[in-house]
Coordinates of C-alpha atoms in Angstrom, one line a residue:
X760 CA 0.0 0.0 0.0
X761 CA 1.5 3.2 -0.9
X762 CA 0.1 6.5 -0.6
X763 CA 2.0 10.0 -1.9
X764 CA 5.2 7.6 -2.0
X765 CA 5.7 6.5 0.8
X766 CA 5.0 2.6 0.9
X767 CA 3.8 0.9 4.3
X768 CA 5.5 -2.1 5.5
X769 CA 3.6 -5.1 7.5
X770 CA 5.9 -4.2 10.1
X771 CA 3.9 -0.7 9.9
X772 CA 7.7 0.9 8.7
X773 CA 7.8 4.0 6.7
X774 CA 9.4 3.0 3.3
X775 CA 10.4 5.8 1.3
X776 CA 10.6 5.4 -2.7
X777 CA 13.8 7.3 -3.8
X778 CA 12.6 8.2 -7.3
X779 CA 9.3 9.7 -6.0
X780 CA 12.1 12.3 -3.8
X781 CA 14.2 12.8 -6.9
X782 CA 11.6 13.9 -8.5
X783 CA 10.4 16.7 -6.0
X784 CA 14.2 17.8 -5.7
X785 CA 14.4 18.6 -9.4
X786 CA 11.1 20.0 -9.3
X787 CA 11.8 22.4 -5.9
X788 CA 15.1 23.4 -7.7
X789 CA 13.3 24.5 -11.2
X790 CA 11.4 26.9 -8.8
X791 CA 14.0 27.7 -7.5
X792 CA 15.9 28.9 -10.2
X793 CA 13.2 30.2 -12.0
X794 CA 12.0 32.1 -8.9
X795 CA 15.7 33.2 -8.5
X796 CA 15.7 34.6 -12.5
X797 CA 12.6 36.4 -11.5
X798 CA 13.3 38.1 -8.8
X799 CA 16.9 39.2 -10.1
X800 CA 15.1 41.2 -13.3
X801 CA 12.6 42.9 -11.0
X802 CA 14.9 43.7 -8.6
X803 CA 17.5 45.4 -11.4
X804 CA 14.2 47.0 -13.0
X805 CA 13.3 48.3 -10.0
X806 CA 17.1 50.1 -9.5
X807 CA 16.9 51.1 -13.2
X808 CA 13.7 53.1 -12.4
X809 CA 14.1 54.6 -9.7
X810 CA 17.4 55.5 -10.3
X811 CA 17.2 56.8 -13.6
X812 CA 14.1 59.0 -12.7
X813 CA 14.5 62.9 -13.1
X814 CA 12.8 65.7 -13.6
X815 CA 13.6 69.2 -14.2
X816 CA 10.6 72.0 -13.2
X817 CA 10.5 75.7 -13.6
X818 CA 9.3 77.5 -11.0
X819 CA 9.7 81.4 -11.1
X820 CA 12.2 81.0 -14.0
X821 CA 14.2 79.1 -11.2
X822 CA 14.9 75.1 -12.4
X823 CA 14.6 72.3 -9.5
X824 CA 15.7 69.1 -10.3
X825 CA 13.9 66.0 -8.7
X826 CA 16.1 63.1 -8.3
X827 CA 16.0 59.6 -6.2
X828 CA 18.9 61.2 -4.2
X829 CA 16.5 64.1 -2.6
X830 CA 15.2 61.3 -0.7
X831 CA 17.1 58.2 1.2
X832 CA 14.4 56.1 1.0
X833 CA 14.6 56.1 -3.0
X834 CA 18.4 55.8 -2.0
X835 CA 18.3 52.8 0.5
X836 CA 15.4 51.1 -1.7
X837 CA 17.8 51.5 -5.4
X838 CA 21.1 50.4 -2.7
X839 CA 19.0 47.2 -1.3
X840 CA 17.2 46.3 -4.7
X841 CA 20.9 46.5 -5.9
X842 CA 22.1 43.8 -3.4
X843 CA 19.3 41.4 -4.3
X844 CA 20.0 41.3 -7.8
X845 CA 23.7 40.6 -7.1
X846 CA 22.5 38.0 -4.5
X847 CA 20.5 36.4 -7.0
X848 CA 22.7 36.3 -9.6
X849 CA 25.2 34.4 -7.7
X850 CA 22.4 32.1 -6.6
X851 CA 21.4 31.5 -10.0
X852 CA 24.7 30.2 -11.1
X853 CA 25.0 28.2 -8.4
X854 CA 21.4 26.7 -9.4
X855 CA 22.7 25.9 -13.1
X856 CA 26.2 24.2 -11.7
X857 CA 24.4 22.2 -9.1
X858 CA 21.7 20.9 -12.0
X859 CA 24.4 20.1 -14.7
X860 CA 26.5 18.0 -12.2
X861 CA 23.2 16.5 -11.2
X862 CA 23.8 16.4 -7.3
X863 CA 20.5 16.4 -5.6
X864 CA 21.1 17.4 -2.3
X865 CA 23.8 19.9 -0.5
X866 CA 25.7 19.9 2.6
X867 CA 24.2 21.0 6.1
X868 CA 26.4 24.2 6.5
X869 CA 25.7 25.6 2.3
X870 CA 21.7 25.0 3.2
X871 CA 21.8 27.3 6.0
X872 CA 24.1 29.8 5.0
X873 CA 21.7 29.7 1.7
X874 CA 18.8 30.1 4.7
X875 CA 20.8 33.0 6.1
X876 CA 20.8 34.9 2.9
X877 CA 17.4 34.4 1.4
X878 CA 15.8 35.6 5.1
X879 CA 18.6 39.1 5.0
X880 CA 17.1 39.7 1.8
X881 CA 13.6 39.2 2.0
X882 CA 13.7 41.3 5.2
X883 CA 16.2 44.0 4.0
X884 CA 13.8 44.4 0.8
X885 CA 10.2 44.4 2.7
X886 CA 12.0 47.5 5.2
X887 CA 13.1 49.2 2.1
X888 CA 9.8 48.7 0.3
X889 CA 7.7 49.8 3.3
X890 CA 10.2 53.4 4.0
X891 CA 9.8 53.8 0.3
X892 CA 6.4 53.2 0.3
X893 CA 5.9 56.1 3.5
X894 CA 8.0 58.2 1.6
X895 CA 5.8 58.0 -1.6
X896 CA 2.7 58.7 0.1
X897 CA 3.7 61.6 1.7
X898 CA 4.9 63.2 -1.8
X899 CA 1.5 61.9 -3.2
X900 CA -0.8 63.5 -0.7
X901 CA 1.0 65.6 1.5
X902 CA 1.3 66.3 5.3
X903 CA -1.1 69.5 6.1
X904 CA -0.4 69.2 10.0
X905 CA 3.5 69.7 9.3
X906 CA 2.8 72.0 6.3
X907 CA 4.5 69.5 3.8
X908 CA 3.4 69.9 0.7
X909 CA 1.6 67.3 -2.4
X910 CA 5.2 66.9 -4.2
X911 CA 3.3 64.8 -6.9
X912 CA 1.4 67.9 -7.7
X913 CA 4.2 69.3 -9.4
X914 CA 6.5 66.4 -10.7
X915 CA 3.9 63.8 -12.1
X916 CA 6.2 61.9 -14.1
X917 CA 9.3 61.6 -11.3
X918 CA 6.2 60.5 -8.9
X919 CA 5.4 58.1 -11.6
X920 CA 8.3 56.2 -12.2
X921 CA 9.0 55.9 -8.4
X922 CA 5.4 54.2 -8.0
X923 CA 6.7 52.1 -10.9
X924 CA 10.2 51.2 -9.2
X925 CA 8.2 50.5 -5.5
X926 CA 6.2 48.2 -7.3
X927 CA 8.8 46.3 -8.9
X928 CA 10.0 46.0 -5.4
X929 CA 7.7 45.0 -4.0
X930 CA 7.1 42.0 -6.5
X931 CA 10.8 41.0 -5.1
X932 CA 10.1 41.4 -1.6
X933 CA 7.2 39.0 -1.9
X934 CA 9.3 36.8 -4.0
X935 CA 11.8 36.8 -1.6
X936 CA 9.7 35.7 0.9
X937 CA 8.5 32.6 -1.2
X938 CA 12.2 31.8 -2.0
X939 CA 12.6 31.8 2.0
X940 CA 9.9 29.3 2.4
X941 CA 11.9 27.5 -0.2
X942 CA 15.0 27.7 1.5
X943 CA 13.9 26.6 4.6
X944 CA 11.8 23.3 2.9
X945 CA 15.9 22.6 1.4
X946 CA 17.1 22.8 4.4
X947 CA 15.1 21.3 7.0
X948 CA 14.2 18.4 4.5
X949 CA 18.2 17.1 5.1
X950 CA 17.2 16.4 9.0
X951 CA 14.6 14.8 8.1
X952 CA 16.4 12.8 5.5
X953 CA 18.7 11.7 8.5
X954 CA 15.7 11.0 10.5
X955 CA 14.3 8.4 8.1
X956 CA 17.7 6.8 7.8
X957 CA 18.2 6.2 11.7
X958 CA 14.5 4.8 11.7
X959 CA 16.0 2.4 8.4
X960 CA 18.7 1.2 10.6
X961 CA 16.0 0.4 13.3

């Protein structure tokens, strides 16, 4: 009798089928690397947009510039979005190395230092996201009781692209946090894969 395989024997043992695993490894790394891919585009698109974003405005034949740099939550959110990308990037090749020599499973100390990194990054990009995010609204509708003005009012298209840029960022952050969940399932998956061997000795 066999159910989601894992076979029962009469002696009421857990049997587990090694091809039914392999297959959920290489399906758990596809996501992996795919979710990886993902997340390093959005995170470089998000960078590219808020980073690139100007505008120039003429008020009383004086020009202001609007840049990311006037405010360090664009700064910190282009700096963090940055880091992701390279994190992912390194991540991704180690993906494609790990499927071409076909090893399915890693060593205890790489699974949590991979653990480590995905939870730094989905927390460092959900603060950035969220102090970008505050910033935004503030230049979108303003702060009467402090007499800070609708910023949006006057540069449109700078308020714009940011919105574009947050929300590319906050795709990652999200991302990040499924990749964590991933992570995690890598890692703790190895105990348990000692756990079934000391019960096979048994």
């Amino acid at each position: 009798m066999s159910y989601l395989g894992v076979g029962v024997s009469p002696g009421n043992v857990p049997v587990y089928h090694g091809s039914n695993l392999k297959v959920i490894d290489r399906r758990v790394r596809l996501a992996e690397l795919v979710l990886r891919c993902v997340i390093c585009g959005l995170a470089i698109l998000s960078a590219f947009l808020v980073g690139t974003d100007t505008q120039v405005k003429e008020i009383f034949t004086i020009q202001k510039k609007a840049k990311f740099t006037d405010m360090k939550a664009l700064v910190f959110l282009v700096i963090a979005n940055g880091l992701v990308a390279a994190y992912s990037l390194a991540q991704v090749l180690r993906c494609v190395l790990s499927m071409i020599r076909g090893s399915v499973l890693f060593n205890k100390p790489l699974a949590w230092a991979i653990f480590s990194g995905d939870q730094v990054m989905a927390y460092l990009t959900l603060a950035a996201v969220a102090a970008a995010a505050q910033s935004a609204v503030l230049a979108k509708f303003g702060q009467p009781e402090l007499q800070w003005m609708m910023i949006c009012n006057m540069y449109g298209k700078f308020c714009n692209q940011i919105g574009e840029g947050i929300a590319s960022g906050l795709l990652v952050s999200l991302s990040m946090v499924v990749l964590s969940a991933i992570s995690a399932f890598s890692l703790f998956r190895l105990y348990g894969d000692n756990k079934r061997k000391s019960s096979g000795r048994w």
